[in-house]
Amino acid sequence: MLAFYTIAIIALLGAISPGPDFVVVTKNAVIHSRKAGYFTSLGIFMGILFHAAYCILGIAVIISQSLLLFSVIKYIGAVYLIYIGFKAVLSKSNHKNLHYQKSKIILSNWCAFREGLLVNVLNPKCILFMLSIFTIVINPHTPIWKQIIFGCELAGITYLWFLLISYLFTHDLVQPSINKIQAVISKLLGIFLIGLGIK
């Protein structure tokens, strides 16, 4: 139970800290729709399950010891962040007519899911984060079924956090204020993603 609560706190702190996952969920929820935010969050959820799976299987050790493999993942992730950042910066918006705007800017469920999944899977910081949890917090002698529970816990807490973010940022009390500065938000988030990719 101590390990369970420890991982819960670590997962929540990891989700709250600003990063590519937070930016892409916010971008899709604000620019497109709450539903897009939800599906982006689902993609991140599946990404964390993917990280947990290879950590449990021991592949993470290989990744951590192979500079070439880790560098490949890192640069692919950087290029993808820069790509979606430029898409956000160059996107056109018309906040004077919200219904018109949303009818023009449509992000399919699959595209939202894919963005969340790829941003998470290709994030080298997430790889190191998961590796550190499964090699430091979790005892090597922890049964596989418990490790699976811990992996699901990490993914579940992160998923719930981003669902909350998607809901709050598209709430009726918040949305009118966001709509007025939506173009600015889109470009700022895009610049932030580009900056993360370059960094």
PDB file of N, CA and C in Angstrom, residues 43-57 59-60 63 73 117-118 120-123 126-127 130 134 151-152 155:
ATOM      1  N   GLY A  43      -5.326   9.025 -25.619  1.00  0.00           N
ATOM      2  CA  GLY A  43      -4.065   8.677 -26.286  1.00  0.00           C
ATOM      3  C   GLY A  43      -2.899   8.694 -25.315  1.00  0.00           C
ATOM      4  N   ILE A  44      -2.868   9.688 -24.421  1.00  0.00           N
ATOM      5  CA  ILE A  44      -1.819   9.769 -23.407  1.00  0.00           C
ATOM      6  C   ILE A  44      -1.922   8.588 -22.453  1.00  0.00           C
ATOM      7  N   PHE A  45      -3.135   8.223 -22.094  1.00  0.00           N
ATOM      8  CA  PHE A  45      -3.382   7.057 -21.231  1.00  0.00           C
ATOM      9  C   PHE A  45      -2.779   5.796 -21.846  1.00  0.00           C
ATOM     10  N   MET A  46      -3.033   5.584 -23.145  1.00  0.00           N
ATOM     11  CA  MET A  46      -2.491   4.406 -23.824  1.00  0.00           C
ATOM     12  C   MET A  46      -0.973   4.489 -23.940  1.00  0.00           C
ATOM     13  N   GLY A  47      -0.450   5.701 -24.104  1.00  0.00           N
ATOM     14  CA  GLY A  47       0.997   5.881 -24.166  1.00  0.00           C
ATOM     15  C   GLY A  47       1.678   5.470 -22.870  1.00  0.00           C
ATOM     16  N   ILE A  48       1.084   5.849 -21.752  1.00  0.00           N
ATOM     17  CA  ILE A  48       1.659   5.487 -20.447  1.00  0.00           C
ATOM     18  C   ILE A  48       1.570   3.977 -20.233  1.00  0.00           C
ATOM     19  N   LEU A  49       0.477   3.366 -20.670  1.00  0.00           N
ATOM     20  CA  LEU A  49       0.377   1.900 -20.577  1.00  0.00           C
ATOM     21  C   LEU A  49       1.472   1.236 -21.413  1.00  0.00           C
ATOM     22  N   PHE A  50       1.774   1.836 -22.570  1.00  0.00           N
ATOM     23  CA  PHE A  50       2.851   1.322 -23.425  1.00  0.00           C
ATOM     24  C   PHE A  50       4.191   1.401 -22.694  1.00  0.00           C
ATOM     25  N   HIS A  51       4.481   2.553 -22.083  1.00  0.00           N
ATOM     26  CA  HIS A  51       5.723   2.715 -21.324  1.00  0.00           C
ATOM     27  C   HIS A  51       5.792   1.698 -20.184  1.00  0.00           C
ATOM     28  N   ALA A  52       4.675   1.547 -19.478  1.00  0.00           N
ATOM     29  CA  ALA A  52       4.635   0.613 -18.346  1.00  0.00           C
ATOM     30  C   ALA A  52       4.886  -0.816 -18.821  1.00  0.00           C
ATOM     31  N   ALA A  53       4.342  -1.158 -19.987  1.00  0.00           N
ATOM     32  CA  ALA A  53       4.478  -2.517 -20.511  1.00  0.00           C
ATOM     33  C   ALA A  53       5.938  -2.862 -20.779  1.00  0.00           C
ATOM     34  N   TYR A  54       6.667  -1.966 -21.460  1.00  0.00           N
ATOM     35  CA  TYR A  54       8.058  -2.318 -21.759  1.00  0.00           C
ATOM     36  C   TYR A  54       8.944  -2.206 -20.526  1.00  0.00           C
ATOM     37  N   CYS A  55       8.549  -1.376 -19.567  1.00  0.00           N
ATOM     38  CA  CYS A  55       9.303  -1.346 -18.303  1.00  0.00           C
ATOM     39  C   CYS A  55       9.174  -2.680 -17.579  1.00  0.00           C
ATOM     40  N   ILE A  56       7.946  -3.178 -17.535  1.00  0.00           N
ATOM     41  CA  ILE A  56       7.693  -4.451 -16.866  1.00  0.00           C
ATOM     42  C   ILE A  56       8.427  -5.588 -17.580  1.00  0.00           C
ATOM     43  N   LEU A  57       8.464  -5.525 -18.910  1.00  0.00           N
ATOM     44  CA  LEU A  57       9.123  -6.573 -19.690  1.00  0.00           C
ATOM     45  C   LEU A  57      10.642  -6.442 -19.692  1.00  0.00           C
ATOM     46  N   ILE A  59      12.434  -4.092 -21.269  1.00  0.00           N
ATOM     47  CA  ILE A  59      13.013  -3.455 -22.450  1.00  0.00           C
ATOM     48  C   ILE A  59      13.563  -2.074 -22.100  1.00  0.00           C
ATOM     49  N   ALA A  60      13.017  -1.460 -21.057  1.00  0.00           N
ATOM     50  CA  ALA A  60      13.453  -0.119 -20.665  1.00  0.00           C
ATOM     51  C   ALA A  60      14.941  -0.090 -20.332  1.00  0.00           C
ATOM     52  N   ILE A  63      16.775   0.338 -23.542  1.00  0.00           N
ATOM     53  CA  ILE A  63      16.661   1.710 -24.035  1.00  0.00           C
ATOM     54  C   ILE A  63      17.587   2.638 -23.255  1.00  0.00           C
ATOM     55  N   ILE A  73      14.711   8.000 -30.556  1.00  0.00           N
ATOM     56  CA  ILE A  73      13.404   8.302 -29.967  1.00  0.00           C
ATOM     57  C   ILE A  73      13.295   9.788 -29.640  1.00  0.00           C
ATOM     58  N   LEU A 117      -1.209  10.099 -28.106  1.00  0.00           N
ATOM     59  CA  LEU A 117      -0.394   8.890 -28.044  1.00  0.00           C
ATOM     60  C   LEU A 117       1.044   9.159 -28.466  1.00  0.00           C
ATOM     61  N   LEU A 118       1.221   9.806 -29.612  1.00  0.00           N
ATOM     62  CA  LEU A 118       2.565  10.032 -30.142  1.00  0.00           C
ATOM     63  C   LEU A 118       3.364  11.015 -29.291  1.00  0.00           C
ATOM     64  N   ASN A 120       3.138  11.453 -26.146  1.00  0.00           N
ATOM     65  CA  ASN A 120       3.549  10.761 -24.920  1.00  0.00           C
ATOM     66  C   ASN A 120       4.607   9.697 -25.196  1.00  0.00           C
ATOM     67  N   VAL A 121       4.369   8.852 -26.196  1.00  0.00           N
ATOM     68  CA  VAL A 121       5.283   7.744 -26.489  1.00  0.00           C
ATOM     69  C   VAL A 121       6.653   8.256 -26.917  1.00  0.00           C
ATOM     70  N   LEU A 122       6.685   9.369 -27.659  1.00  0.00           N
ATOM     71  CA  LEU A 122       7.949   9.885 -28.184  1.00  0.00           C
ATOM     72  C   LEU A 122       8.598  10.917 -27.267  1.00  0.00           C
ATOM     73  N   ASN A 123       8.083  11.049 -26.063  1.00  0.00           N
ATOM     74  CA  ASN A 123       8.643  12.004 -25.104  1.00  0.00           C
ATOM     75  C   ASN A 123       9.746  11.325 -24.283  1.00  0.00           C
ATOM     76  N   CYS A 126       9.331  11.283 -20.540  1.00  0.00           N
ATOM     77  CA  CYS A 126       8.361  10.301 -20.046  1.00  0.00           C
ATOM     78  C   CYS A 126       9.005   8.925 -19.936  1.00  0.00           C
ATOM     79  N   ILE A 127       9.878   8.610 -20.896  1.00  0.00           N
ATOM     80  CA  ILE A 127      10.592   7.333 -20.861  1.00  0.00           C
ATOM     81  C   ILE A 127      11.439   7.246 -19.595  1.00  0.00           C
ATOM     82  N   MET A 130       9.185   7.001 -16.377  1.00  0.00           N
ATOM     83  CA  MET A 130       8.652   5.656 -16.146  1.00  0.00           C
ATOM     84  C   MET A 130       9.763   4.697 -15.737  1.00  0.00           C
ATOM     85  N   PHE A 134       9.916   2.450 -12.234  1.00  0.00           N
ATOM     86  CA  PHE A 134       9.959   0.990 -12.237  1.00  0.00           C
ATOM     87  C   PHE A 134      11.301   0.427 -11.793  1.00  0.00           C
ATOM     88  N   GLY A 151       1.291   0.105 -13.034  1.00  0.00           N
ATOM     89  CA  GLY A 151       1.289   0.733 -14.360  1.00  0.00           C
ATOM     90  C   GLY A 151      -0.083   1.301 -14.707  1.00  0.00           C
ATOM     91  N   CYS A 152      -1.133   0.533 -14.410  1.00  0.00           N
ATOM     92  CA  CYS A 152      -2.503   1.002 -14.651  1.00  0.00           C
ATOM     93  C   CYS A 152      -2.833   2.196 -13.759  1.00  0.00           C
ATOM     94  N   ALA A 155      -1.222   5.305 -15.312  1.00  0.00           N
ATOM     95  CA  ALA A 155      -1.971   5.728 -16.497  1.00  0.00           C
ATOM     96  C   ALA A 155      -3.326   6.303 -16.107  1.00  0.00           C
TER      97      ALA A 155
END
